[in-house]
Amino acid sequence: MFEFDQYLGFLAFLTILTIGFWLMIFLITFVVPYWIGGSLIERLKEIKEEKKAKRASNS
């Protein structure tokens, strides 16, 4: 069926595949939403500061 080196190669392939799968799940569920949410919050702060600066310069 399998020789020993083929078996080790198959195990290495399954290990890499499994690590890649869980890494993608982690990135999609935690990292990407955190990144998008943080950038939106920063953009809203910038817009608020621009409005404050515009109001202060008009007064």
PDB file of N, CA and C in Angstrom:
ATOM      1  N   MET A   1       0.830  -1.186   0.000  1.00  0.00           N
ATOM      2  CA  MET A   1       0.000   0.000   0.000  1.00  0.00           C
ATOM      3  C   MET A   1       0.878   1.255   0.000  1.00  0.00           C
ATOM      4  N   PHE A   2       1.284   1.711   1.184  1.00  0.00           N
ATOM      5  CA  PHE A   2       2.169   2.868   1.289  1.00  0.00           C
ATOM      6  C   PHE A   2       3.541   2.414   1.773  1.00  0.00           C
ATOM      7  N   GLU A   3       4.578   3.015   1.223  1.00  0.00           N
ATOM      8  CA  GLU A   3       5.897   2.835   1.833  1.00  0.00           C
ATOM      9  C   GLU A   3       6.033   3.900   2.922  1.00  0.00           C
ATOM     10  N   PHE A   4       7.048   3.743   3.765  1.00  0.00           N
ATOM     11  CA  PHE A   4       7.150   4.626   4.932  1.00  0.00           C
ATOM     12  C   PHE A   4       7.341   6.087   4.533  1.00  0.00           C
ATOM     13  N   ASP A   5       8.193   6.378   3.538  1.00  0.00           N
ATOM     14  CA  ASP A   5       8.416   7.778   3.148  1.00  0.00           C
ATOM     15  C   ASP A   5       7.168   8.376   2.491  1.00  0.00           C
ATOM     16  N   GLN A   6       6.386   7.547   1.775  1.00  0.00           N
ATOM     17  CA  GLN A   6       5.132   8.043   1.227  1.00  0.00           C
ATOM     18  C   GLN A   6       4.152   8.361   2.353  1.00  0.00           C
ATOM     19  N   TYR A   7       4.146   7.531   3.364  1.00  0.00           N
ATOM     20  CA  TYR A   7       3.272   7.755   4.523  1.00  0.00           C
ATOM     21  C   TYR A   7       3.646   9.060   5.225  1.00  0.00           C
ATOM     22  N   LEU A   8       4.951   9.320   5.392  1.00  0.00           N
ATOM     23  CA  LEU A   8       5.381  10.579   6.022  1.00  0.00           C
ATOM     24  C   LEU A   8       5.001  11.776   5.152  1.00  0.00           C
ATOM     25  N   GLY A   9       5.140  11.646   3.857  1.00  0.00           N
ATOM     26  CA  GLY A   9       4.747  12.733   2.958  1.00  0.00           C
ATOM     27  C   GLY A   9       3.257  13.007   3.038  1.00  0.00           C
ATOM     28  N   PHE A  10       2.475  11.929   3.087  1.00  0.00           N
ATOM     29  CA  PHE A  10       1.033  12.076   3.210  1.00  0.00           C
ATOM     30  C   PHE A  10       0.659  12.752   4.528  1.00  0.00           C
ATOM     31  N   LEU A  11       1.318  12.354   5.619  1.00  0.00           N
ATOM     32  CA  LEU A  11       1.060  13.003   6.914  1.00  0.00           C
ATOM     33  C   LEU A  11       1.454  14.482   6.890  1.00  0.00           C
ATOM     34  N   ALA A  12       2.576  14.795   6.260  1.00  0.00           N
ATOM     35  CA  ALA A  12       2.991  16.198   6.147  1.00  0.00           C
ATOM     36  C   ALA A  12       1.964  16.995   5.348  1.00  0.00           C
ATOM     37  N   PHE A  13       1.473  16.401   4.254  1.00  0.00           N
ATOM     38  CA  PHE A  13       0.455  17.073   3.437  1.00  0.00           C
ATOM     39  C   PHE A  13      -0.808  17.332   4.254  1.00  0.00           C
ATOM     40  N   LEU A  14      -1.279  16.321   4.990  1.00  0.00           N
ATOM     41  CA  LEU A  14      -2.485  16.502   5.803  1.00  0.00           C
ATOM     42  C   LEU A  14      -2.273  17.546   6.896  1.00  0.00           C
ATOM     43  N   THR A  15      -1.076  17.554   7.492  1.00  0.00           N
ATOM     44  CA  THR A  15      -0.784  18.534   8.542  1.00  0.00           C
ATOM     45  C   THR A  15      -0.814  19.950   7.986  1.00  0.00           C
ATOM     46  N   ILE A  16      -0.159  20.173   6.853  1.00  0.00           N
ATOM     47  CA  ILE A  16      -0.133  21.505   6.235  1.00  0.00           C
ATOM     48  C   ILE A  16      -1.529  21.928   5.814  1.00  0.00           C
ATOM     49  N   LEU A  17      -2.294  20.993   5.250  1.00  0.00           N
ATOM     50  CA  LEU A  17      -3.660  21.286   4.839  1.00  0.00           C
ATOM     51  C   LEU A  17      -4.521  21.680   6.042  1.00  0.00           C
ATOM     52  N   THR A  18      -4.391  20.959   7.129  1.00  0.00           N
ATOM     53  CA  THR A  18      -5.182  21.246   8.325  1.00  0.00           C
ATOM     54  C   THR A  18      -4.795  22.587   8.939  1.00  0.00           C
ATOM     55  N   ILE A  19      -3.496  22.860   9.018  1.00  0.00           N
ATOM     56  CA  ILE A  19      -3.037  24.149   9.557  1.00  0.00           C
ATOM     57  C   ILE A  19      -3.549  25.290   8.681  1.00  0.00           C
ATOM     58  N   GLY A  20      -3.474  25.131   7.372  1.00  0.00           N
ATOM     59  CA  GLY A  20      -3.970  26.159   6.458  1.00  0.00           C
ATOM     60  C   GLY A  20      -5.459  26.389   6.612  1.00  0.00           C
ATOM     61  N   PHE A  21      -6.215  25.298   6.781  1.00  0.00           N
ATOM     62  CA  PHE A  21      -7.654  25.417   6.954  1.00  0.00           C
ATOM     63  C   PHE A  21      -7.993  26.214   8.202  1.00  0.00           C
ATOM     64  N   TRP A  22      -7.394  25.859   9.334  1.00  0.00           N
ATOM     65  CA  TRP A  22      -7.706  26.564  10.575  1.00  0.00           C
ATOM     66  C   TRP A  22      -7.186  27.997  10.561  1.00  0.00           C
ATOM     67  N   LEU A  23      -6.077  28.244   9.873  1.00  0.00           N
ATOM     68  CA  LEU A  23      -5.586  29.613   9.740  1.00  0.00           C
ATOM     69  C   LEU A  23      -6.582  30.462   8.960  1.00  0.00           C
ATOM     70  N   MET A  24      -7.129  29.927   7.878  1.00  0.00           N
ATOM     71  CA  MET A  24      -8.115  30.680   7.107  1.00  0.00           C
ATOM     72  C   MET A  24      -9.380  30.934   7.935  1.00  0.00           C
ATOM     73  N   ILE A  25      -9.825  29.943   8.695  1.00  0.00           N
ATOM     74  CA  ILE A  25     -10.997  30.136   9.555  1.00  0.00           C
ATOM     75  C   ILE A  25     -10.723  31.250  10.571  1.00  0.00           C
ATOM     76  N   PHE A  26      -9.539  31.230  11.187  1.00  0.00           N
ATOM     77  CA  PHE A  26      -9.179  32.264  12.160  1.00  0.00           C
ATOM     78  C   PHE A  26      -9.141  33.643  11.508  1.00  0.00           C
ATOM     79  N   LEU A  27      -8.523  33.749  10.337  1.00  0.00           N
ATOM     80  CA  LEU A  27      -8.416  35.035   9.671  1.00  0.00           C
ATOM     81  C   LEU A  27      -9.786  35.574   9.276  1.00  0.00           C
ATOM     82  N   ILE A  28     -10.640  34.716   8.755  1.00  0.00           N
ATOM     83  CA  ILE A  28     -11.948  35.168   8.280  1.00  0.00           C
ATOM     84  C   ILE A  28     -12.858  35.563   9.445  1.00  0.00           C
ATOM     85  N   THR A  29     -12.767  34.856  10.560  1.00  0.00           N
ATOM     86  CA  THR A  29     -13.706  35.122  11.652  1.00  0.00           C
ATOM     87  C   THR A  29     -13.225  36.177  12.640  1.00  0.00           C
ATOM     88  N   PHE A  30     -11.917  36.363  12.804  1.00  0.00           N
ATOM     89  CA  PHE A  30     -11.430  37.294  13.816  1.00  0.00           C
ATOM     90  C   PHE A  30     -10.624  38.454  13.230  1.00  0.00           C
ATOM     91  N   VAL A  31      -9.613  38.154  12.455  1.00  0.00           N
ATOM     92  CA  VAL A  31      -8.657  39.180  12.036  1.00  0.00           C
ATOM     93  C   VAL A  31      -9.281  40.168  11.054  1.00  0.00           C
ATOM     94  N   VAL A  32      -9.959  39.678  10.027  1.00  0.00           N
ATOM     95  CA  VAL A  32     -10.526  40.572   9.013  1.00  0.00           C
ATOM     96  C   VAL A  32     -11.605  41.484   9.598  1.00  0.00           C
ATOM     97  N   PRO A  33     -12.570  40.969  10.381  1.00  0.00           N
ATOM     98  CA  PRO A  33     -13.539  41.902  10.976  1.00  0.00           C
ATOM     99  C   PRO A  33     -12.893  42.926  11.927  1.00  0.00           C
ATOM    100  N   TYR A  34     -11.886  42.507  12.686  1.00  0.00           N
ATOM    101  CA  TYR A  34     -11.193  43.431  13.582  1.00  0.00           C
ATOM    102  C   TYR A  34     -10.504  44.538  12.778  1.00  0.00           C
ATOM    103  N   TRP A  35      -9.886  44.153  11.675  1.00  0.00           N
ATOM    104  CA  TRP A  35      -9.180  45.092  10.809  1.00  0.00           C
ATOM    105  C   TRP A  35     -10.161  46.081  10.182  1.00  0.00           C
ATOM    106  N   ILE A  36     -11.263  45.568   9.638  1.00  0.00           N
ATOM    107  CA  ILE A  36     -12.254  46.432   9.001  1.00  0.00           C
ATOM    108  C   ILE A  36     -12.908  47.350  10.035  1.00  0.00           C
ATOM    109  N   GLY A  37     -13.275  46.803  11.190  1.00  0.00           N
ATOM    110  CA  GLY A  37     -13.901  47.614  12.236  1.00  0.00           C
ATOM    111  C   GLY A  37     -12.984  48.721  12.727  1.00  0.00           C
ATOM    112  N   GLY A  38     -11.712  48.399  12.932  1.00  0.00           N
ATOM    113  CA  GLY A  38     -10.757  49.413  13.380  1.00  0.00           C
ATOM    114  C   GLY A  38     -10.561  50.516  12.368  1.00  0.00           C
ATOM    115  N   SER A  39     -10.500  50.153  11.088  1.00  0.00           N
ATOM    116  CA  SER A  39     -10.315  51.180  10.067  1.00  0.00           C
ATOM    117  C   SER A  39     -11.551  52.062   9.949  1.00  0.00           C
ATOM    118  N   LEU A  40     -12.740  51.488  10.118  1.00  0.00           N
ATOM    119  CA  LEU A  40     -13.957  52.305  10.082  1.00  0.00           C
ATOM    120  C   LEU A  40     -14.001  53.282  11.254  1.00  0.00           C
ATOM    121  N   ILE A  41     -13.632  52.819  12.438  1.00  0.00           N
ATOM    122  CA  ILE A  41     -13.627  53.695  13.616  1.00  0.00           C
ATOM    123  C   ILE A  41     -12.636  54.837  13.423  1.00  0.00           C
ATOM    124  N   GLU A  42     -11.441  54.516  12.896  1.00  0.00           N
ATOM    125  CA  GLU A  42     -10.446  55.565  12.657  1.00  0.00           C
ATOM    126  C   GLU A  42     -10.943  56.568  11.621  1.00  0.00           C
ATOM    127  N   ARG A  43     -11.613  56.081  10.573  1.00  0.00           N
ATOM    128  CA  ARG A  43     -12.126  56.987   9.533  1.00  0.00           C
ATOM    129  C   ARG A  43     -13.211  57.905  10.103  1.00  0.00           C
ATOM    130  N   LEU A  44     -14.077  57.351  10.955  1.00  0.00           N
ATOM    131  CA  LEU A  44     -15.113  58.189  11.565  1.00  0.00           C
ATOM    132  C   LEU A  44     -14.506  59.260  12.465  1.00  0.00           C
ATOM    133  N   LYS A  45     -13.444  58.912  13.190  1.00  0.00           N
ATOM    134  CA  LYS A  45     -12.758  59.907  14.021  1.00  0.00           C
ATOM    135  C   LYS A  45     -12.160  61.011  13.160  1.00  0.00           C
ATOM    136  N   GLU A  46     -11.573  60.644  12.012  1.00  0.00           N
ATOM    137  CA  GLU A  46     -11.001  61.647  11.116  1.00  0.00           C
ATOM    138  C   GLU A  46     -12.081  62.572  10.577  1.00  0.00           C
ATOM    139  N   ILE A  47     -13.219  62.010  10.200  1.00  0.00           N
ATOM    140  CA  ILE A  47     -14.319  62.837   9.673  1.00  0.00           C
ATOM    141  C   ILE A  47     -14.819  63.796  10.742  1.00  0.00           C
ATOM    142  N   LYS A  48     -14.945  63.309  11.977  1.00  0.00           N
ATOM    143  CA  LYS A  48     -15.401  64.161  13.081  1.00  0.00           C
ATOM    144  C   LYS A  48     -14.413  65.301  13.333  1.00  0.00           C
ATOM    145  N   GLU A  49     -13.105  64.994  13.290  1.00  0.00           N
ATOM    146  CA  GLU A  49     -12.095  66.031  13.497  1.00  0.00           C
ATOM    147  C   GLU A  49     -12.094  67.046  12.359  1.00  0.00           C
ATOM    148  N   GLU A  50     -12.330  66.596  11.124  1.00  0.00           N
ATOM    149  CA  GLU A  50     -12.403  67.517   9.998  1.00  0.00           C
ATOM    150  C   GLU A  50     -13.588  68.472  10.165  1.00  0.00           C
ATOM    151  N   LYS A  51     -14.724  67.944  10.625  1.00  0.00           N
ATOM    152  CA  LYS A  51     -15.891  68.806  10.844  1.00  0.00           C
ATOM    153  C   LYS A  51     -15.613  69.822  11.954  1.00  0.00           C
ATOM    154  N   LYS A  52     -14.945  69.375  13.043  1.00  0.00           N
ATOM    155  CA  LYS A  52     -14.593  70.288  14.126  1.00  0.00           C
ATOM    156  C   LYS A  52     -13.670  71.391  13.629  1.00  0.00           C
ATOM    157  N   ALA A  53     -12.670  71.028  12.827  1.00  0.00           N
ATOM    158  CA  ALA A  53     -11.713  72.006  12.328  1.00  0.00           C
ATOM    159  C   ALA A  53     -12.410  72.989  11.382  1.00  0.00           C
ATOM    160  N   LYS A  54     -13.328  72.496  10.578  1.00  0.00           N
ATOM    161  CA  LYS A  54     -14.057  73.375   9.651  1.00  0.00           C
ATOM    162  C   LYS A  54     -14.933  74.350  10.453  1.00  0.00           C
ATOM    163  N   ARG A  55     -15.596  73.843  11.496  1.00  0.00           N
ATOM    164  CA  ARG A  55     -16.450  74.691  12.333  1.00  0.00           C
ATOM    165  C   ARG A  55     -15.604  75.750  13.060  1.00  0.00           C
ATOM    166  N   ALA A  56     -14.430  75.361  13.541  1.00  0.00           N
ATOM    167  CA  ALA A  56     -13.579  76.303  14.261  1.00  0.00           C
ATOM    168  C   ALA A  56     -13.031  77.385  13.321  1.00  0.00           C
ATOM    169  N   SER A  57     -12.751  77.017  12.077  1.00  0.00           N
ATOM    170  CA  SER A  57     -12.208  78.016  11.155  1.00  0.00           C
ATOM    171  C   SER A  57     -13.289  78.967  10.661  1.00  0.00           C
ATOM    172  N   ASN A  58     -14.534  78.526  10.614  1.00  0.00           N
ATOM    173  CA  ASN A  58     -15.637  79.398  10.181  1.00  0.00           C
ATOM    174  C   ASN A  58     -16.042  80.377  11.275  1.00  0.00           C
ATOM    175  N   SER A  59     -15.838  80.052  12.525  1.00  0.00           N
ATOM    176  CA  SER A  59     -16.274  80.921  13.630  1.00  0.00           C
ATOM    177  C   SER A  59     -15.398  82.124  13.802  1.00  0.00           C
TER     178      SER A  59
END
